[in-house]
Each structure stands twice: as structure tokens, then as C-alpha cells.
Short mmCIF file of C-alpha atoms and ligand atoms in Angstrom, two decimals:
data_model
loop_
_atom_site.label_atom_id
_atom_site.label_comp_id
_atom_site.label_asym_id
_atom_site.label_seq_id
_atom_site.Cartn_x
_atom_site.Cartn_y
_atom_site.Cartn_z
CA MET I 1 -0.31 -0.11 0.18
CA SER I 2 1.33 3.62 -0.18
CA TYR I 3 -0.51 6.37 0.79
CA SER I 4 -1.83 9.55 -1.32
CA ARG I 5 0.17 12.13 -1.68
CA GLU I 6 -2.48 14.24 -3.37
CA LYS I 7 -1.86 17.19 -0.55
CA SER I 8 1.32 16.20 0.23
CA GLN I 9 3.34 15.88 -3.06
CA PRO I 10 2.10 19.76 -4.37
CA ILE I 11 3.37 20.93 -1.15
CA PHE I 12 6.90 19.59 -1.23
CA ASP I 13 6.79 20.69 -4.82
CA ARG I 14 7.20 24.15 -3.96
CA ALA I 15 9.36 22.84 -0.74
CA LEU I 16 12.05 22.15 -3.69
CA ASN I 17 11.48 25.40 -4.94
CA VAL I 18 13.04 27.81 -2.05
CA LEU I 19 14.12 25.19 0.65
CA GLU I 20 17.66 23.49 -0.23
CA LYS I 21 16.38 19.66 -1.23
CA GLY I 22 12.72 21.21 0.21
CA VAL I 23 14.18 20.57 4.16
CA SER I 24 15.91 22.62 6.98
CA SER I 25 17.73 19.45 8.00
CA ASN I 26 19.31 17.08 6.13
CA PHE I 27 18.11 14.05 7.71
CA ARG I 28 14.17 15.35 6.55
CA TYR I 29 15.11 13.96 2.86
CA LEU I 30 13.54 11.43 1.92
CA GLY I 31 13.59 12.15 -1.90
CA ASP I 32 11.35 13.94 -3.92
CA ASN I 33 8.39 12.13 -4.12
CA GLU I 34 9.05 10.44 -0.90
CA THR I 35 9.70 12.85 2.00
CA PRO I 36 6.30 13.18 4.59
CA ILE I 37 4.55 17.12 5.07
CA ILE I 38 3.05 16.78 8.16
CA THR I 39 0.53 19.04 9.51
CA LYS I 40 -0.78 17.98 12.75
CA GLY I 41 0.86 16.20 15.87
CA LYS I 42 -1.45 15.64 19.28
CA GLY I 43 -0.44 13.35 21.94
CA ALA I 44 1.30 9.44 19.84
CA TYR I 45 0.02 10.88 16.86
CA VAL I 46 0.56 12.73 13.95
CA TRP I 47 -0.93 13.51 10.68
CA ASP I 48 0.40 14.36 7.04
CA ALA I 49 -1.25 16.89 4.09
CA ASP I 50 -3.41 13.99 3.50
CA GLY I 51 -4.59 13.41 6.63
CA ASN I 52 -3.46 9.81 7.48
CA LYS I 53 -2.67 9.09 11.03
CA PHE I 54 0.25 7.47 11.93
CA ILE I 55 1.21 6.45 15.65
CA ASP I 56 5.16 7.91 16.23
CA TYR I 57 7.57 6.44 17.39
CA ARG I 58 10.19 8.65 15.96
CA LEU I 59 8.55 11.69 18.15
CA GLY I 60 11.27 14.43 16.09
CA TRP I 61 14.09 12.56 17.09
CA GLY I 62 13.23 12.18 20.36
CA PRO I 63 12.07 15.47 22.07
CA ILE I 64 8.58 14.86 22.95
CA ASN I 65 8.51 12.76 26.42
CA LEU I 66 4.91 14.15 27.32
CA GLY I 67 3.25 14.22 24.12
CA HIS I 68 3.02 16.22 21.04
CA ALA I 69 0.96 19.57 21.51
CA ASP I 70 0.74 18.68 25.28
CA ASP I 71 -1.75 21.28 26.54
CA ARG I 72 -0.33 21.76 29.72
CA VAL I 73 2.80 23.13 28.20
CA ASN I 74 1.06 24.90 25.41
CA GLN I 75 -0.97 26.54 27.92
CA ALA I 76 2.52 27.62 29.83
CA VAL I 77 4.25 29.23 26.62
CA ALA I 78 0.78 30.60 25.67
CA GLU I 79 0.68 33.03 29.20
CA ALA I 80 4.67 33.57 29.11
CA ILE I 81 4.68 34.89 25.59
CA GLN I 82 2.31 37.60 26.61
CA ASN I 83 4.91 38.90 28.39
CA GLY I 84 7.13 39.26 25.70
CA THR I 85 10.49 36.92 24.86
CA THR I 86 13.66 38.58 24.46
CA PHE I 87 14.98 40.73 27.05
CA ALA I 88 18.46 40.45 26.61
CA ALA I 89 18.54 40.39 30.42
CA THR I 90 17.99 37.91 33.53
CA THR I 91 14.39 37.00 33.80
CA PRO I 92 12.40 35.14 36.82
CA LEU I 93 11.21 32.34 34.83
CA GLU I 94 14.66 31.48 33.19
CA VAL I 95 16.20 31.59 37.27
CA GLU I 96 13.11 28.85 38.48
CA THR I 97 13.44 26.96 35.41
CA ALA I 98 17.09 26.28 35.70
CA GLU I 99 16.29 25.79 40.29
CA LEU I 100 14.08 23.20 38.85
CA VAL I 101 16.94 21.34 36.21
CA LYS I 102 19.32 21.62 39.48
CA LYS I 103 16.94 19.85 41.93
CA MET I 104 16.32 17.24 39.44
CA VAL I 105 20.01 16.54 38.21
CA PRO I 106 22.35 15.04 40.53
CA GLY I 107 25.75 16.40 40.91
CA MET I 108 24.39 19.63 39.17
CA GLU I 109 25.80 22.85 40.39
CA LYS I 110 25.85 25.60 37.87
CA LEU I 111 24.58 26.18 34.46
CA ARG I 112 23.60 27.99 31.92
CA PHE I 113 21.01 27.79 28.58
CA THR I 114 21.32 27.74 25.35
CA ASN I 115 19.05 27.25 22.50
CA THR I 116 20.01 23.71 20.47
CA GLY I 117 22.08 20.61 21.23
CA THR I 118 24.42 21.76 19.26
CA GLU I 119 25.22 24.56 20.87
CA ALA I 120 25.23 22.56 23.62
CA THR I 121 27.94 20.79 23.01
CA MET I 122 29.50 23.18 21.15
CA HIS I 123 29.71 25.54 24.46
CA ALA I 124 30.65 22.21 26.42
CA LEU I 125 33.51 21.57 24.45
CA ARG I 126 34.96 24.44 24.30
CA THR I 127 33.88 25.40 28.14
CA ALA I 128 36.12 21.84 28.83
CA ARG I 129 39.24 23.66 26.60
CA GLY I 130 39.28 26.02 28.78
CA TYR I 131 39.33 23.84 31.90
CA THR I 132 41.76 22.14 31.65
CA ASN I 133 43.89 24.21 29.18
CA LYS I 134 43.96 21.64 26.31
CA GLU I 135 42.53 21.28 23.26
CA LYS I 136 41.94 17.84 21.82
CA PHE I 137 39.14 14.98 22.62
CA VAL I 138 37.63 12.22 22.45
CA LYS I 139 34.79 11.18 21.03
CA PHE I 140 33.39 7.51 20.32
CA GLU I 141 32.51 6.12 16.87
CA GLY I 142 28.54 6.24 16.20
CA GLN I 143 28.12 9.34 19.09
CA TYR I 144 26.66 12.29 17.12
CA HIS I 145 26.71 15.22 19.14
CA GLY I 146 25.24 18.01 16.89
CA ALA I 147 26.27 19.68 13.91
CA HIS I 148 29.60 21.86 14.72
CA ASP I 149 32.27 21.65 12.98
CA TYR I 150 34.42 19.64 15.96
CA VAL I 151 32.09 16.72 16.39
CA LEU I 152 31.13 15.92 12.38
CA PHE I 153 33.68 12.21 12.73
CA SER I 154 32.66 9.11 12.68
CA THR I 155 29.10 10.14 13.89
CA ALA I 156 26.04 7.53 13.20
CA SER I 157 25.64 8.62 9.78
CA SER I 158 29.82 7.78 8.83
CA PRO I 159 30.30 4.19 6.88
CA ILE I 160 31.74 1.96 9.23
CA SER I 161 34.24 1.51 5.85
CA GLY I 162 35.42 4.78 6.52
CA MET I 163 36.46 4.10 10.15
CA GLY I 164 39.71 2.05 9.35
CA ALA I 165 40.94 -0.45 11.26
CA ARG I 166 39.51 -0.68 15.44
CA ARG I 167 42.91 -0.91 16.78
CA SER I 168 43.67 2.15 14.35
CA PRO I 169 40.34 4.06 14.33
CA ILE I 170 40.69 7.17 11.80
CA PRO I 171 38.01 10.09 12.38
CA ALA I 172 35.76 9.99 9.47
CA GLN I 173 34.69 13.13 8.82
CA VAL I 174 31.49 13.64 7.33
CA GLY I 175 30.50 15.68 4.01
CA SER I 176 32.42 18.26 2.70
CA GLY I 177 33.04 21.60 4.32
CA ILE I 178 35.12 20.55 7.11
CA PRO I 179 38.56 21.73 7.50
CA ASP I 180 40.65 19.01 7.20
CA LYS I 181 42.89 20.78 9.73
CA ILE I 182 39.89 20.04 13.08
CA ARG I 183 41.16 16.04 12.22
CA ASP I 184 43.98 16.31 14.26
CA TYR I 185 41.77 18.23 17.04
CA ILE I 186 39.90 15.01 17.32
CA TYR I 187 40.55 10.78 18.33
CA CYS I 188 37.30 9.26 17.45
CA LEU I 189 37.12 5.40 19.38
CA PRO I 190 34.95 2.58 19.54
CA PHE I 191 32.08 2.57 22.38
CA ASN I 192 32.73 0.39 25.00
CA ASP I 193 36.09 -0.39 24.90
CA PHE I 194 38.00 0.21 28.08
CA ASP I 195 42.05 -0.73 26.78
CA ALA I 196 41.11 1.60 23.85
CA VAL I 197 40.66 4.82 25.99
CA GLU I 198 43.06 4.14 28.72
CA GLN I 199 45.71 3.33 26.13
CA CYS I 200 44.58 6.53 23.97
CA VAL I 201 44.32 8.42 27.68
CA LYS I 202 47.56 7.41 28.29
CA ASP I 203 49.44 8.19 25.55
CA TYR I 204 47.42 11.84 24.70
CA HIS I 205 46.48 13.22 28.25
CA ASN I 206 48.68 15.86 28.10
CA GLU I 207 46.69 16.75 24.81
CA ILE I 208 43.49 15.81 25.73
CA ALA I 209 40.81 18.58 27.33
CA THR I 210 37.79 16.02 27.45
CA ILE I 211 35.97 12.76 26.45
CA MET I 212 32.46 13.58 24.97
CA VAL I 213 30.14 10.77 25.60
CA GLU I 214 26.32 9.32 24.95
CA PRO I 215 25.51 7.44 27.96
CA CYS I 216 24.13 4.79 25.93
CA LEU I 217 24.24 5.15 22.11
CA GLY I 218 21.25 7.61 21.16
CA ASN I 219 22.24 7.49 17.15
CA ILE I 220 22.81 3.91 17.13
CA ALA I 221 19.44 1.86 18.20
CA GLY I 222 20.51 3.31 22.39
CA ILE I 223 23.38 0.73 22.64
CA GLU I 224 24.09 0.99 26.55
CA PRO I 225 27.43 1.33 28.36
CA GLN I 226 28.61 -1.64 29.94
CA GLU I 227 29.22 -2.17 33.12
CA GLY I 228 31.62 0.39 34.18
CA PHE I 229 32.67 2.52 31.31
CA LEU I 230 31.18 5.07 31.80
CA ALA I 231 32.79 4.96 35.44
CA HIS I 232 35.83 4.12 34.14
CA LEU I 233 35.39 6.86 32.05
CA LYS I 234 35.20 9.20 34.97
CA LYS I 235 38.13 7.85 37.11
CA LEU I 236 40.75 8.82 33.83
CA CYS I 237 39.26 11.76 33.74
CA ASP I 238 40.15 12.64 37.19
CA GLU I 239 43.34 10.95 37.01
CA TYR I 240 44.42 12.91 33.96
CA ASN I 241 42.59 16.17 34.32
CA MET I 242 40.45 16.31 32.00
CA VAL I 243 36.78 17.05 32.09
CA LEU I 244 34.32 14.56 31.46
CA ILE I 245 31.24 15.43 29.09
CA PHE I 246 27.90 13.34 29.31
CA ASP I 247 25.86 14.28 26.05
CA GLU I 248 22.62 13.65 27.09
CA VAL I 249 20.65 15.87 24.80
CA LYS I 250 19.21 12.58 23.55
CA THR I 251 18.99 10.94 27.64
CA GLY I 252 18.56 13.75 30.04
CA PHE I 253 14.85 14.19 31.01
CA ARG I 254 14.25 10.90 29.25
CA LEU I 255 16.24 8.16 30.91
CA SER I 256 15.00 9.40 34.29
CA ASN I 257 14.31 12.93 35.57
CA GLY I 258 18.28 13.04 36.47
CA GLY I 259 18.99 11.53 33.15
CA ALA I 260 21.89 9.24 32.40
CA ARG I 261 23.66 10.57 35.79
CA GLU I 262 20.85 9.29 38.22
CA THR I 263 20.13 6.36 35.57
CA TYR I 264 23.55 4.71 35.33
CA GLY I 265 25.42 5.66 38.50
CA VAL I 266 27.89 8.52 37.51
CA ILE I 267 28.47 12.04 37.86
CA PRO I 268 29.87 13.92 35.31
CA HIS I 269 31.99 16.60 35.64
CA ILE I 270 29.66 18.84 32.47
CA SER I 271 26.15 17.46 30.98
CA THR I 272 24.37 18.52 28.18
CA TYR I 273 20.28 18.85 27.70
CA ALA I 274 18.29 19.87 24.86
CA LYS I 275 15.15 17.34 23.54
CA SER I 276 12.84 16.49 26.46
CA LEU I 277 14.13 19.87 28.17
CA GLY I 278 10.89 21.92 26.23
CA ASN I 279 8.78 18.99 25.30
CA GLY I 280 9.29 19.76 21.38
CA PHE I 281 10.21 23.54 21.91
CA PRO I 282 13.76 24.60 21.43
CA VAL I 283 15.88 25.07 24.66
CA ALA I 284 18.86 23.26 25.45
CA ALA I 285 21.25 24.00 28.41
CA PHE I 286 24.91 22.90 29.75
CA GLY I 287 26.44 22.73 33.26
CA GLY I 288 27.73 20.71 36.26
CA SER I 289 30.55 20.86 38.36
CA GLU I 290 30.80 24.75 39.74
CA GLU I 291 34.40 25.05 39.69
CA VAL I 292 34.93 24.05 35.83
CA MET I 293 31.84 26.30 34.89
CA ASN I 294 33.12 28.76 36.65
CA VAL I 295 35.88 29.31 33.77
CA ILE I 296 32.93 31.29 31.47
CA GLY I 297 32.80 34.70 31.11
CA GLY I 298 34.60 37.64 33.16
CA GLY I 299 37.15 37.06 30.66
CA GLY I 300 37.31 33.51 30.63
CA VAL I 301 35.30 31.01 28.12
CA SER I 302 33.10 32.78 26.00
CA HIS I 303 29.46 31.31 25.53
CA ALA I 304 26.75 34.07 24.56
CA GLY I 305 22.87 33.98 21.99
CA THR I 306 20.44 36.29 22.19
CA PHE I 307 17.75 33.66 22.03
CA GLY I 308 19.50 31.85 25.10
CA SER I 309 16.57 31.43 28.04
CA ASN I 310 13.93 33.58 25.68
CA GLY I 311 10.82 33.20 27.31
CA ALA I 312 8.68 30.91 25.22
CA SER I 313 11.92 28.22 26.11
CA MET I 314 11.96 28.79 29.25
CA ALA I 315 8.24 28.41 29.54
CA ALA I 316 8.36 25.26 27.89
CA ALA I 317 10.81 23.57 30.14
CA LYS I 318 9.74 24.85 33.09
CA ALA I 319 6.39 23.34 32.47
CA VAL I 320 7.89 20.40 31.32
CA LEU I 321 10.02 19.75 34.31
CA THR I 322 7.31 20.64 36.53
CA ILE I 323 5.57 17.85 35.23
CA LEU I 324 8.02 15.37 35.72
CA ASP I 325 9.01 15.82 39.64
CA GLU I 326 5.37 15.51 40.45
CA SER I 327 4.66 12.97 38.56
CA PRO I 328 5.64 9.01 37.87
CA VAL I 329 5.95 10.16 33.85
CA LEU I 330 9.49 8.45 33.22
CA GLU I 331 8.91 6.04 35.51
CA ASN I 332 5.60 5.14 34.11
CA LEU I 333 7.13 5.57 30.45
CA ALA I 334 9.83 2.57 31.13
CA GLU I 335 7.41 0.48 32.08
CA ARG I 336 5.39 0.61 28.87
CA GLY I 337 8.36 0.73 27.68
CA MET I 338 9.03 -3.05 28.81
CA ARG I 339 5.47 -3.66 27.48
CA LEU I 340 7.37 -2.78 24.10
CA LYS I 341 10.43 -4.37 23.70
CA ASN I 342 9.51 -7.24 25.62
CA GLY I 343 6.45 -8.03 22.78
CA LEU I 344 8.88 -6.56 20.12
CA ASP I 345 11.31 -9.64 21.34
CA LYS I 346 9.18 -12.27 21.38
CA ILE I 347 7.43 -11.96 18.21
CA LEU I 348 10.57 -11.62 16.64
CA THR I 349 11.98 -14.78 18.07
CA ASP I 350 8.23 -16.82 17.21
CA ALA I 351 9.36 -15.41 13.95
CA GLY I 352 12.69 -17.23 14.28
CA LEU I 353 14.34 -13.82 13.98
CA ALA I 354 18.30 -14.06 15.07
CA HIS I 355 17.93 -10.33 16.90
CA GLN I 356 18.94 -8.56 19.45
CA MET I 357 17.20 -5.81 21.43
CA SER I 358 18.52 -2.81 22.41
CA GLY I 359 18.31 0.89 24.77
CA HIS I 360 16.76 2.07 27.32
CA PRO I 361 12.74 0.83 27.52
CA ASN I 362 12.36 4.85 27.19
CA LEU I 363 14.85 4.94 23.99
CA GLN I 364 14.96 1.76 22.49
CA GLY I 365 15.65 -0.78 19.27
CA PHE I 366 17.09 -3.71 17.93
CA LEU I 367 18.82 -5.05 15.37
CA ILE I 368 18.70 -8.28 13.18
CA THR I 369 21.75 -10.10 14.10
CA GLU I 370 22.86 -12.64 15.94
CA LYS I 371 25.94 -11.00 16.69
CA GLU I 372 26.10 -9.49 20.21
CA VAL I 373 26.18 -5.70 19.69
CA LYS I 374 28.43 -3.15 21.76
CA GLU I 375 29.57 -0.71 19.29
CA VAL I 376 28.61 0.87 16.34
CA ARG I 377 30.30 -1.45 13.96
CA ASP I 378 28.87 -4.43 15.12
CA LEU I 379 26.26 -2.59 12.91
CA VAL I 380 28.43 -4.49 9.95
CA HIS I 381 26.44 -7.91 10.48
CA HIS I 382 22.69 -6.42 10.66
CA ASP I 383 19.97 -7.10 8.27
CA ASP I 384 18.83 -3.42 7.11
CA GLU I 385 17.28 -4.27 4.77
CA LEU I 386 14.89 -6.84 6.22
CA TYR I 387 14.68 -4.26 9.40
CA GLU I 388 13.70 -1.54 6.37
CA THR I 389 11.15 -3.66 4.72
CA ILE I 390 9.39 -4.69 8.60
CA MET I 391 9.52 -0.56 9.22
CA SER I 392 7.65 -0.03 5.63
CA HIS I 393 5.19 -2.17 6.39
CA MET I 394 4.26 -0.37 10.01
CA TYR I 395 4.40 2.64 8.35
CA ASP I 396 1.86 1.35 5.67
CA ARG I 397 -0.40 0.00 8.77
CA GLY I 398 -0.41 3.60 9.90
CA VAL I 399 2.77 2.90 12.36
CA TRP I 400 5.58 5.33 11.74
CA MET I 401 8.52 4.78 12.91
CA GLU I 402 12.27 4.93 10.84
CA ASP I 403 13.49 2.89 9.00
CA ASP I 404 17.03 2.55 10.23
CA ALA I 405 17.53 0.91 13.38
CA ARG I 406 20.71 3.36 14.30
CA GLU I 407 17.75 5.78 14.98
CA PRO I 408 15.56 4.32 18.58
CA TRP I 409 12.17 4.22 19.02
CA PHE I 410 10.91 6.78 21.40
CA LEU I 411 8.41 6.43 24.09
CA CYS I 412 6.23 9.70 25.02
CA GLU I 413 3.16 10.12 27.91
CA ALA I 414 1.21 9.41 25.59
CA HIS I 415 1.65 6.02 24.10
CA THR I 416 -0.77 4.45 26.27
CA ASP I 417 -0.76 0.67 26.75
CA GLU I 418 -3.93 0.26 24.04
CA ILE I 419 -1.09 2.26 21.87
CA ILE I 420 1.16 -0.11 22.23
CA ASP I 421 -0.42 -2.99 21.98
CA GLU I 422 -2.11 -2.51 18.51
CA THR I 423 1.62 -1.22 17.72
CA LEU I 424 2.42 -4.95 18.92
CA ASP I 425 -0.03 -6.57 16.48
CA LYS I 426 0.79 -4.60 13.87
CA PHE I 427 4.23 -5.23 14.10
CA GLU I 428 3.80 -8.71 14.04
CA GLU I 429 1.81 -8.85 10.77
CA SER I 430 4.54 -6.62 9.40
CA VAL I 431 7.31 -8.89 10.17
CA LYS I 432 4.91 -11.77 8.63
CA GLU I 433 4.56 -9.64 5.69
CA ALA I 434 8.85 -8.96 5.63
CA ILE I 435 9.50 -12.95 5.73
CA ALA I 436 6.95 -14.47 3.78
C1 PLP J 1 23.23 13.01 21.24
C2 PLP J 1 22.61 14.55 20.59
N1 PLP J 1 23.73 15.41 20.70
C3 PLP J 1 23.88 16.93 20.07
C4 PLP J 1 22.68 17.02 18.67
C5 PLP J 1 22.25 18.00 18.40
O1 PLP J 1 21.01 18.61 19.00
P1 PLP J 1 20.28 19.42 18.03
O2 PLP J 1 20.00 18.88 16.47
O3 PLP J 1 19.32 20.07 18.82
O4 PLP J 1 21.70 20.89 17.17
C6 PLP J 1 22.08 15.84 19.09
C7 PLP J 1 20.78 15.93 18.00
O5 PLP J 1 19.72 15.14 17.23
C8 PLP J 1 21.90 14.66 19.59
O6 PLP J 1 21.89 12.96 18.90
#
């Protein structure tokens, strides 16, 4: 089955005339005649311009933790914007929102707001460099930290074949336009490899300002850290005067109220937040140790932004944080996430498909391979084509998931047990159809 594009296609044709490739982010372009046009989202559903309705597990690639167009958040924003949004000054709403972040995130002492995950990781990296007076940094293969030059190496979209040998990884630059010399500032290492990171740090710690890590691979099916891996990174950072940065843009206010810090029990020096902080409104933050953050300002490290802590973003973030703080939203999500995860697992097993379930229930995935999956390089064994076929059958049945296993399934408060059961029924049919 394919959906009518009677209304969607003319809109996309117009988009192609005015927006490069018809989109405002490369990842959104799915083809001249395939790219969806979405007109509405409510709760766990989205609708396209032709009125087709989908259960949504993409959730804007993670920000939606409550549900699309959540009435409580919308109302808070609607009220706040009556008073104006951008003053180039501190506001009470900003202070209250920061106080909530500090209350909910273990080890959070000082923070700054910004607008996007990209800005948050960029500022966190600069802060770490300013604090340590060192310039290089470590990141892990398959991790995406946003769209600024320093981090666009060996990300989730990089071909594994371009990453070199596992013992001697080559930072694979993502696309053109990034000065070649930037490669000299980065070490890209396999995730979950205790020895590789220890060796690199021992060899080069005099130059390494920070280890920046997504605590679980939010851009590779949510693959989780092995027991002790994050603590190992923290220990190395403490020992060798490096700053540990958790990029919690996908995990923050999603895994638990305290994010990966709480879920995995390791407190880094700095964390970055964005997506779920605003349930769809653009807002981000970075912060952690007061000692490290103290290098910002006063002639020290530069951090600025006209729209940082604007009224609309702060109202959204304050509403989201208050809801999470006052009710067990994320715990409930984890329960329903397990219902989904167990259901998917059983259906794949019953169908005789070797697979690996991965990720935290609130940000999960699965890979079609009999081999254990610990890092991005393990994806060479995954059956991409079959995964894509199953997801296209899901789409035909009104369930929208990325057809690429690297992007996790996200859950939100509005995914009820009934919606999950409906998803599982459709998944069973889709798997049967795909392997028939
Ligand atoms: C872990 C992580 N960090 C940073 C970013 C960049 O965030 P943004 O798209 O808001 O700039 C993303 C985006 O997907 C992400 O997944």
C-alpha cells in the first residue's frame, strides 16, 4: 500500500523551489516523491497533509517525552509569551527553570541555557578546553553530538568502512566543508572499549581536554554502556585532568528525571541537555561542576546567544520539568517501554529472526543479527534491508518509525498500553509480511 500524496506532493514541490532539497535538516529528506509533509501532532499521533494518521515513535527524533502539543506545556507557553520573550536580560522564569534542573539532576551545580543540542555540545567543549587549557578531545564512533565542525567525525551517519581498523581508528569526516585540520583535534574510539580509551588517554592525556560521550548510543539503537564503562571514563578524567562530558541531548529528561547521571549512577563534570527539556520547544542547557563552569565569563570562556533562555523556551522547559518532578512520568514510560520491548522481542523470536534488543525502554531499538552488539562497528552484521522492509510495512499500517535501525524508538507519556498493543499487533503482521 502507498498513501495518497494528493495534497502532500504539491506542498513538497513548492518546498523544493524555496528550501534546499525541500527541508531544513539534511536528515529529513527522503526523496523528491517520498518526503512526508506533516500538518499536525497530538499526543502519540501525527497526521500528514493528506490526513493520514500515524502512531509516532520518531517523536521528532526524541524531544517529545509527554506527547505532541501537550496542553499543559502549550498553556504555559501561551501565557508566558504575553509578557514578551527576548530581553537580553535574566528573567525570573529562567531562574526558576534553572533551579528545577539543579533540583532534578544529581551533581548539577551551575548551568547555562542555550537553544539547541549543537550549541550545548559546542559550548561544553569550549568550556572543557578553557578549564583544562588543552585542545584535543575524545569522542566515540557512532556518536552524534550535533552539527558543529569539531564533532562531525565518525558519527552515526559515517560509513563504518571509512573508520579504519578498529585498533587504529581514523576519524571519518562527515561531508565536505569541514577544515581538514580539525581532524587533528579529535580521537575517535570504539564505544565500550575499556582498553582503547585507557591506552589513548595514557598516550595523549597531556593534549586531551575532554572525553565527550553519549552515555548510551542515542543515535545507534540506544546501545547501552557496559557495566563500569562510564565509571571507567570518569576515573580516567579525574586521574588525568580531563573533563568528562555526558552528551545527554537524547538521554536527559528521558531515561529518568536525572538522565543518564541517575540511570547509570555516574556524575560527569559537565552534561548537555536539549531535546526532552522542552517537549518540542527549542531549548538546551549545559552545566555541572561549579569549578568547571566557573571559567565561563569574566574574560574567560565565551558563551553567548541572543535567544538563550527566551521566554517561550523557558516556559516550556519549566512546565515539562514541573510535570516530570510532580508525577512519575518517566517511570511509567519505562514500564510501557518494557511492554513494547518484550512484545517486539517475542514477535521476532517467534518469527525465527535472530536479533538483539537494545537500549533503555524509553529510548530503545533492535538489530537483526545473531551477534552481540556493543558498538557501531557491530552494525555490519545487521540486516538493514529486512529492517527497512519491516518498517515500511509498519508505515503502511499507520505506525511511523524510522526505517533505519540506528535511530531508536522513542516513547512518550501519551503512548498508552492500548497504543502499544496495537503497535505490537501491527508489528507481528509486518514481520510476517516481510519474511513471507
Ligand atoms: C546526542 C546528541 N547530541 C547533540 C545533538 C544535536 O542537537 P540539535 O539537533 O538540537 O542541535 C543531537 C541531535 O540529534 C544528539 O542526538
